[in-house]
Amino acid sequence: MRIRSRLLLLMSAVLVPALVVAGLGIGYLYNEEHAFNRTSMSETARAFALGLDNEMARRESMLRTLANSRSLERGDLATFYRFAAAVAQEEDSAIILSDLDGRQLLNTRIPHGAPLPRMLAVERENRARLGNEVTIVSDVYLPPANLGPHSFAIQVPVRGDGKVIGFLTMASFAAQMQKLLEAQPLPQGWHATILDSQGVVVARSLEPEKFVGTPVRPEFATKLKAHGEGFHEGTTLAGVPGTVFFSRAPRSKWVFLVTVPHTLLYGPALRTALFLGAGMLLLLALGALAALSAARRISRPVEALREAAERLGHNEHVEPGAFGTDELDSVSQAMAQASARLRGTTAELERRVADAVASFEHSQRALVQAQKLEALGRLTGGIAHDFNNVLQTLTAGLDTLARDAPEERRKLLARCQRAVARGTELARQLMAFGRVQELRAQTIDIGARLRDARTLFSGALPANVHLDYELEPALWPVTVDPTQLELALLNLVINARDAMPQGGRIVLAAKNEADGVLIRLSDDGEGMTEAVMARALEPFYTTKGVGKGSGMGLPQAYGFAQQHGGTLSLESRRGEGTTVKLFLPRARDAVVPERAAPPPHVAHGAGKVLLVEDDAEVRDTVAAALRAAGFEIHTASAADEALERLAAGELYEIVLTDVVMPGALNGVDLAREVKRRFPRIAVVIATGYSERAVQVPGVQALPKPYNLRDVVEALNSALRLQQQQL
Ligand SMILES: Nc1ncnc2c1ncn2[C@@H]1O[C@H](COP(=O)(O)OP(=O)(O)OP(=O)(O)O)[C@@H](O)[C@H]1O
Ligand SMILES: [Mg+2]
């Protein structure tokens, strides 16, 4: 059911019973009023009827007095005439004396002695019907020619010697009754009529001249004959519909009527009913209008809410509406909130999906990048390692040659040495990237290290580039090769400098994070494009002009991070600067205090050395160089052979071995065996592969490629250590 129909029903449910009750109330009041009116009518009519009889009685008694007058007794008609004439004049009537036969003896309207007419035929008929003894009140009659208008008469018998001897009559014009009638007060609009016993009008409060002498309508006349009094509904002689109450006077038998026109009797009720009906209709119409407008006022917001709900279903934006109805407003509010939440949730969901996709893509890219770098690293490491061996041979050979070369060859040899040194440096960088570099890892206080290195970094910067430090206090210790760390950071600082040709600011920050130390190096320079950033970690990739950049800075830093179990990542955007994040895992052990600086360098030493090296060229050049430096050198080409000779009782102070060797044992195994079986002998392992540089207690490592100075130093320090321990 629609709201409109409901409201209309509700409105009718309230209004219709109210109107019915009002109608019943008015009906009740009307009935009361009607009953009251009828009572008043009957009472008035009865009172008037009695008044009429009183008048008749007065006249009768006046006639009786006259009838008993002395002059009449004496038969002195002349005296009686005078007396009667006086009364007649007073009453404005005629007094007539007649004998039993109906002859008039005296008539005050006719001079005494003049001839007199006979008693009226009606009177004679009445006497014949009713006898001589009674008083008779006549009906209305018209006197014979020109003796006047409608009249009526009262007649009493006259007695002489106890017998009726004649009749005394008082004849009056009906107009007298008219006066009597008009003297009676009647409510406004009511009228009264006096009828004679036959129902002929004697007097009438309205238009008497028209209706006096007229008989009432036959049906009413019949009713009058049948009942002494009662109501009658009908039409007046003048044709006006009305209600009549009639009451017959007991003595005269005349009838008194009180008439109230229907317009007066029913008019007010009718008007009230009409008014009520019209009011009812008006109220119903107004109620319907109000219901319709209320329905519209309710329907419109409901429709708006429906639309809002639809929008909510489509996850569109829903505005809170103001309908001016608290309940609807709160529903709308709730929907708007739900919409906001829903949209928020959707947006959040979309954001999360986008984040997840982005982070997936990012890690995918990172993985590809890592795999690429890994492959590159292996390749580079492999090549660099072999290349390093070649350089090792060259270095040792050149060193030896340079020792006793004649003056004119020295220059050439020095040039060769410089070229080999450059090659060695390059090989070192490649090995760093390939992570095949021997590490001199130690656990350090990285904060202190960074502070110490500040001078180094600042030295690489022009005046217009500022370097700011933001170091968290109490950074965890890390286990790194400090030189490699400084080199990596220096590479990053130089890159930052190069990115800010107009000058700028570099921030070096470090803090503890997750399970390590995060070092961030940021600049506000030109930044990198995606394409540059994707390749920046590759060795030899550079955007700097020929001779300006080798493309080995970032690869070194990256290799450094990887080799120490850490990570290196780039964040950059063209024009927005670059941040390089270097993460190093927290050290498991405590910081080792810095060793005292090594004693001043002596490029010579002494001692009996067993050199174990499979590469004959390397073996020979190194042996020659060491002999030149003062050592007593014996050689073996494999670990197994070396061990056999030791077992056979050859005495050495020190064993210098390479790692990779043919045979059952490698250099590390040999070192372990020597340490186990011949603890008095010092061991030095020369290695290019840090991965294979297994820490053997009491064994010194010597990173390859080494020059004569490095190896002499290593041998000397191993001997010193050995002597201290013994
Ligand atoms: N901080 C930086 N801002 C902008 N670009 C950088 C930054 N660091 C590196 N790059 C870009 O990455 C490339 C590779 O850097 P990398 O350090 O490996 O080599 P290089 O600086 O070009 O040469 P090298 O460091 O060997 O002298 C750079 O050429 C440069 O384009
Ligand atoms: Mg660089």
Short mmCIF file of C-alpha atoms in Angstrom, two decimals, residues 451-695:
data_model
loop_
_atom_site.label_atom_id
_atom_site.label_comp_id
_atom_site.label_asym_id
_atom_site.label_seq_id
_atom_site.Cartn_x
_atom_site.Cartn_y
_atom_site.Cartn_z
CA ARG A 451 84.27 9.87 12.15
CA ASP A 452 87.90 9.04 11.45
CA ALA A 453 87.22 8.78 7.72
CA ARG A 454 85.62 12.21 7.58
CA THR A 455 88.89 13.90 6.71
CA LEU A 456 89.38 11.41 3.92
CA PHE A 457 85.91 12.12 2.47
CA SER A 458 86.13 15.89 2.92
CA GLY A 459 89.44 15.84 1.11
CA ALA A 460 87.64 14.57 -1.98
CA LEU A 461 85.08 17.40 -1.92
CA PRO A 462 85.27 20.93 -3.31
CA ALA A 463 84.43 23.87 -1.05
CA ASN A 464 80.87 24.22 -2.34
CA VAL A 465 79.89 20.70 -1.31
CA HIS A 466 79.14 20.21 2.39
CA LEU A 467 79.31 16.92 4.11
CA ASP A 468 77.05 16.53 7.13
CA TYR A 469 77.13 13.64 9.55
CA GLU A 470 74.03 12.30 11.28
CA LEU A 471 75.26 9.37 13.32
CA GLU A 472 73.16 7.70 15.93
CA PRO A 473 75.11 7.24 19.15
CA ALA A 474 76.03 3.70 20.20
CA LEU A 475 75.99 2.07 16.80
CA TRP A 476 76.38 -1.67 16.89
CA PRO A 477 79.80 -3.06 15.93
CA VAL A 478 80.16 -4.61 12.46
CA THR A 479 82.68 -7.06 11.06
CA VAL A 480 84.16 -5.60 7.89
CA ASP A 481 87.37 -4.94 6.12
CA PRO A 482 87.84 -1.31 7.22
CA THR A 483 89.83 -0.34 4.15
CA GLN A 484 87.13 -1.73 1.86
CA LEU A 485 84.50 0.10 3.86
CA GLU A 486 86.33 3.40 3.52
CA LEU A 487 86.83 2.75 -0.17
CA ALA A 488 83.15 1.96 -0.71
CA LEU A 489 82.05 5.10 1.12
CA LEU A 490 84.62 7.19 -0.69
CA ASN A 491 83.23 5.91 -4.00
CA LEU A 492 79.74 6.94 -2.91
CA VAL A 493 80.92 10.37 -1.73
CA ILE A 494 82.67 10.96 -5.03
CA ASN A 495 79.56 9.93 -6.97
CA ALA A 496 77.52 12.40 -4.90
CA ARG A 497 80.06 15.11 -5.55
CA ASP A 498 79.94 14.41 -9.29
CA ALA A 499 76.15 14.64 -9.22
CA MET A 500 76.34 18.17 -7.75
CA PRO A 501 78.62 20.14 -10.08
CA GLN A 502 77.09 23.40 -8.71
CA GLY A 503 77.71 22.28 -5.16
CA GLY A 504 75.27 21.05 -2.54
CA ARG A 505 74.97 18.98 0.55
CA ILE A 506 75.80 15.37 1.27
CA VAL A 507 74.40 13.72 4.35
CA LEU A 508 76.00 10.62 5.78
CA ALA A 509 73.68 9.07 8.32
CA ALA A 510 73.97 5.86 10.25
CA LYS A 511 71.63 4.12 12.63
CA ASN A 512 70.92 0.73 14.10
CA GLU A 513 68.15 -0.97 12.20
CA ALA A 514 66.72 -4.48 12.23
CA ASP A 515 69.76 -6.62 12.91
CA GLY A 516 72.43 -4.36 11.62
CA VAL A 517 73.65 -0.88 10.88
CA LEU A 518 72.14 1.15 8.07
CA ILE A 519 74.37 3.77 6.51
CA ARG A 520 72.61 6.27 4.24
CA LEU A 521 74.46 8.57 1.96
CA SER A 522 72.19 11.22 0.38
CA ASP A 523 72.86 14.04 -1.99
CA ASP A 524 70.62 16.66 -3.53
CA GLY A 525 72.20 16.37 -6.93
CA GLU A 526 70.86 15.61 -10.36
CA GLY A 527 69.67 12.09 -9.52
CA MET A 528 69.32 9.18 -11.92
CA THR A 529 66.82 8.09 -14.51
CA GLU A 530 65.29 4.66 -14.19
CA ALA A 531 67.50 3.41 -16.97
CA VAL A 532 70.70 4.65 -15.37
CA MET A 533 69.71 3.33 -11.99
CA ALA A 534 69.00 -0.12 -13.48
CA ARG A 535 72.58 -0.41 -14.71
CA ALA A 536 74.51 1.72 -12.22
CA LEU A 537 75.76 -1.28 -10.25
CA GLU A 538 77.21 -3.00 -13.28
CA PRO A 539 80.97 -2.87 -13.59
CA PHE A 540 82.23 -0.43 -16.23
CA TYR A 541 78.86 1.23 -16.51
CA THR A 542 79.37 4.98 -16.41
CA THR A 543 77.62 8.05 -17.73
CA LYS A 544 80.70 10.12 -17.20
CA GLY A 545 82.84 11.06 -20.11
CA VAL A 546 85.78 9.00 -21.37
CA GLY A 547 88.61 9.15 -18.87
CA LYS A 548 86.40 10.61 -16.21
CA GLY A 549 84.67 7.58 -14.82
CA SER A 550 85.59 3.92 -14.96
CA GLY A 551 82.19 2.65 -13.85
CA MET A 552 83.78 0.69 -11.00
CA GLY A 553 82.72 2.85 -8.01
CA LEU A 554 79.29 1.45 -7.30
CA PRO A 555 80.25 -2.13 -8.22
CA GLN A 556 82.99 -1.98 -5.59
CA ALA A 557 80.56 -0.69 -2.97
CA TYR A 558 78.00 -3.29 -3.98
CA GLY A 559 80.54 -6.12 -3.89
CA PHE A 560 81.73 -4.88 -0.52
CA ALA A 561 78.22 -5.00 0.91
CA GLN A 562 77.54 -8.44 -0.54
CA GLN A 563 80.82 -9.83 0.65
CA HIS A 564 80.05 -8.75 4.19
CA GLY A 565 76.60 -10.28 4.21
CA GLY A 566 74.96 -6.89 3.75
CA THR A 567 73.05 -5.12 1.01
CA LEU A 568 73.34 -1.98 -1.06
CA SER A 569 70.38 -0.28 -2.68
CA LEU A 570 69.81 2.90 -4.66
CA GLU A 571 66.94 5.37 -4.38
CA SER A 572 66.91 8.11 -6.90
CA ARG A 573 64.78 10.19 -9.19
CA ARG A 574 65.88 12.46 -11.92
CA GLY A 575 66.36 15.94 -10.47
CA GLU A 576 65.59 14.89 -6.91
CA GLY A 577 68.88 13.64 -5.60
CA THR A 578 70.08 10.17 -4.72
CA THR A 579 70.23 8.12 -1.58
CA VAL A 580 72.42 5.04 -1.33
CA LYS A 581 71.60 2.67 1.50
CA LEU A 582 74.32 0.41 2.74
CA PHE A 583 73.26 -2.17 5.27
CA LEU A 584 75.80 -4.16 7.24
CA PRO A 585 74.86 -6.97 9.64
CA ARG A 586 75.60 -6.54 13.29
CA ALA A 587 78.81 -8.24 14.44
CA ARG A 588 78.51 -11.34 16.57
CA ASP A 589 81.61 -10.59 18.61
CA ALA A 590 82.91 -7.51 20.35
CA VAL A 591 85.14 -4.81 18.88
CA VAL A 592 88.78 -5.84 18.62
CA PRO A 593 91.09 -3.05 19.75
CA GLU A 594 93.16 -1.71 16.86
CA ARG A 595 96.48 -3.44 16.54
CA ALA A 596 99.54 -1.32 17.02
CA ALA A 597 100.88 -0.01 13.74
CA PRO A 598 103.20 -2.51 12.08
CA PRO A 599 106.92 -1.88 12.53
CA PRO A 600 108.61 0.20 9.87
CA HIS A 601 108.84 -1.67 6.67
CA VAL A 602 111.93 -3.74 5.86
CA ALA A 603 111.88 -5.40 2.49
CA HIS A 604 114.01 -8.18 3.67
CA GLY A 605 113.91 -10.97 6.16
CA ALA A 606 115.51 -14.25 7.10
CA GLY A 607 114.37 -17.77 7.66
CA LYS A 608 114.02 -21.13 6.01
CA VAL A 609 110.83 -21.14 3.92
CA LEU A 610 109.02 -23.92 2.10
CA LEU A 611 107.09 -22.31 -0.79
CA VAL A 612 104.20 -24.48 -1.99
CA GLU A 613 102.83 -23.33 -5.37
CA ASP A 614 101.58 -25.34 -8.32
CA ASP A 615 102.08 -22.60 -10.91
CA ALA A 616 105.73 -23.01 -11.87
CA GLU A 617 106.08 -19.43 -13.12
CA VAL A 618 104.68 -17.91 -9.99
CA ARG A 619 106.70 -20.34 -7.91
CA ASP A 620 109.96 -19.45 -9.56
CA THR A 621 109.50 -15.67 -9.59
CA VAL A 622 108.31 -15.58 -5.99
CA ALA A 623 111.15 -17.87 -4.89
CA ALA A 624 113.67 -15.68 -6.68
CA ALA A 625 112.25 -12.52 -5.14
CA LEU A 626 112.26 -13.97 -1.64
CA ARG A 627 115.74 -15.32 -1.95
CA ALA A 628 116.75 -11.85 -3.03
CA ALA A 629 115.10 -10.51 0.13
CA GLY A 630 117.25 -12.78 2.27
CA PHE A 631 115.12 -15.87 2.82
CA GLU A 632 116.24 -19.41 2.31
CA ILE A 633 113.62 -20.77 -0.13
CA HIS A 634 112.73 -24.37 -0.93
CA THR A 635 109.83 -25.14 -3.17
CA ALA A 636 107.17 -27.79 -3.55
CA SER A 637 104.57 -27.93 -6.37
CA ALA A 638 101.74 -29.52 -4.35
CA ALA A 639 100.46 -29.78 -0.80
CA ASP A 640 100.91 -33.54 -0.69
CA GLU A 641 104.53 -33.19 -1.68
CA ALA A 642 105.16 -30.52 0.94
CA LEU A 643 103.62 -32.63 3.67
CA GLU A 644 105.69 -35.63 2.64
CA ARG A 645 108.88 -33.63 2.85
CA LEU A 646 107.98 -32.26 6.26
CA ALA A 647 107.14 -35.75 7.44
CA ALA A 648 110.49 -36.91 6.08
CA GLY A 649 112.14 -34.57 8.56
CA GLU A 650 112.97 -31.47 6.46
CA LEU A 651 113.11 -28.57 8.83
CA TYR A 652 111.53 -25.20 7.99
CA GLU A 653 110.68 -22.20 10.05
CA ILE A 654 107.81 -21.30 7.79
CA VAL A 655 105.53 -22.73 5.10
CA LEU A 656 104.14 -20.30 2.45
CA THR A 657 101.38 -21.97 0.45
CA ASP A 658 98.87 -21.15 -2.23
CA VAL A 659 95.30 -22.33 -1.69
CA VAL A 660 94.27 -23.95 -4.93
CA MET A 661 96.42 -26.88 -5.85
CA PRO A 662 96.17 -30.21 -7.63
CA GLY A 663 96.30 -33.32 -5.46
CA ALA A 664 94.36 -34.60 -2.47
CA LEU A 665 95.15 -31.62 -0.28
CA ASN A 666 94.72 -27.93 -0.92
CA GLY A 667 96.58 -25.13 0.82
CA VAL A 668 94.12 -24.87 3.67
CA ASP A 669 94.29 -28.58 4.37
CA LEU A 670 98.04 -28.35 4.29
CA ALA A 671 97.99 -25.42 6.74
CA ARG A 672 95.80 -27.39 9.14
CA GLU A 673 97.99 -30.48 8.93
CA VAL A 674 101.20 -28.49 9.46
CA LYS A 675 99.69 -26.72 12.46
CA ARG A 676 98.55 -30.02 13.90
CA ARG A 677 101.71 -32.03 13.29
CA PHE A 678 104.42 -29.36 13.32
CA PRO A 679 103.21 -26.60 15.59
CA ARG A 680 106.63 -24.96 15.63
CA ILE A 681 106.36 -24.15 11.94
CA ALA A 682 104.60 -20.86 11.00
CA VAL A 683 102.18 -20.95 8.06
CA VAL A 684 101.16 -18.21 5.59
CA ILE A 685 98.43 -18.85 3.04
CA ALA A 686 98.36 -16.73 -0.09
CA THR A 687 94.85 -16.54 -1.43
CA GLY A 688 92.86 -14.65 -4.04
CA TYR A 689 89.58 -16.22 -3.05
CA SER A 690 88.32 -14.87 0.16
CA GLU A 691 85.63 -17.57 0.15
CA ARG A 692 88.32 -20.17 0.44
CA ALA A 693 90.32 -18.26 2.97
CA VAL A 694 89.32 -20.44 5.82
CA GLN A 695 90.39 -19.13 9.12
#
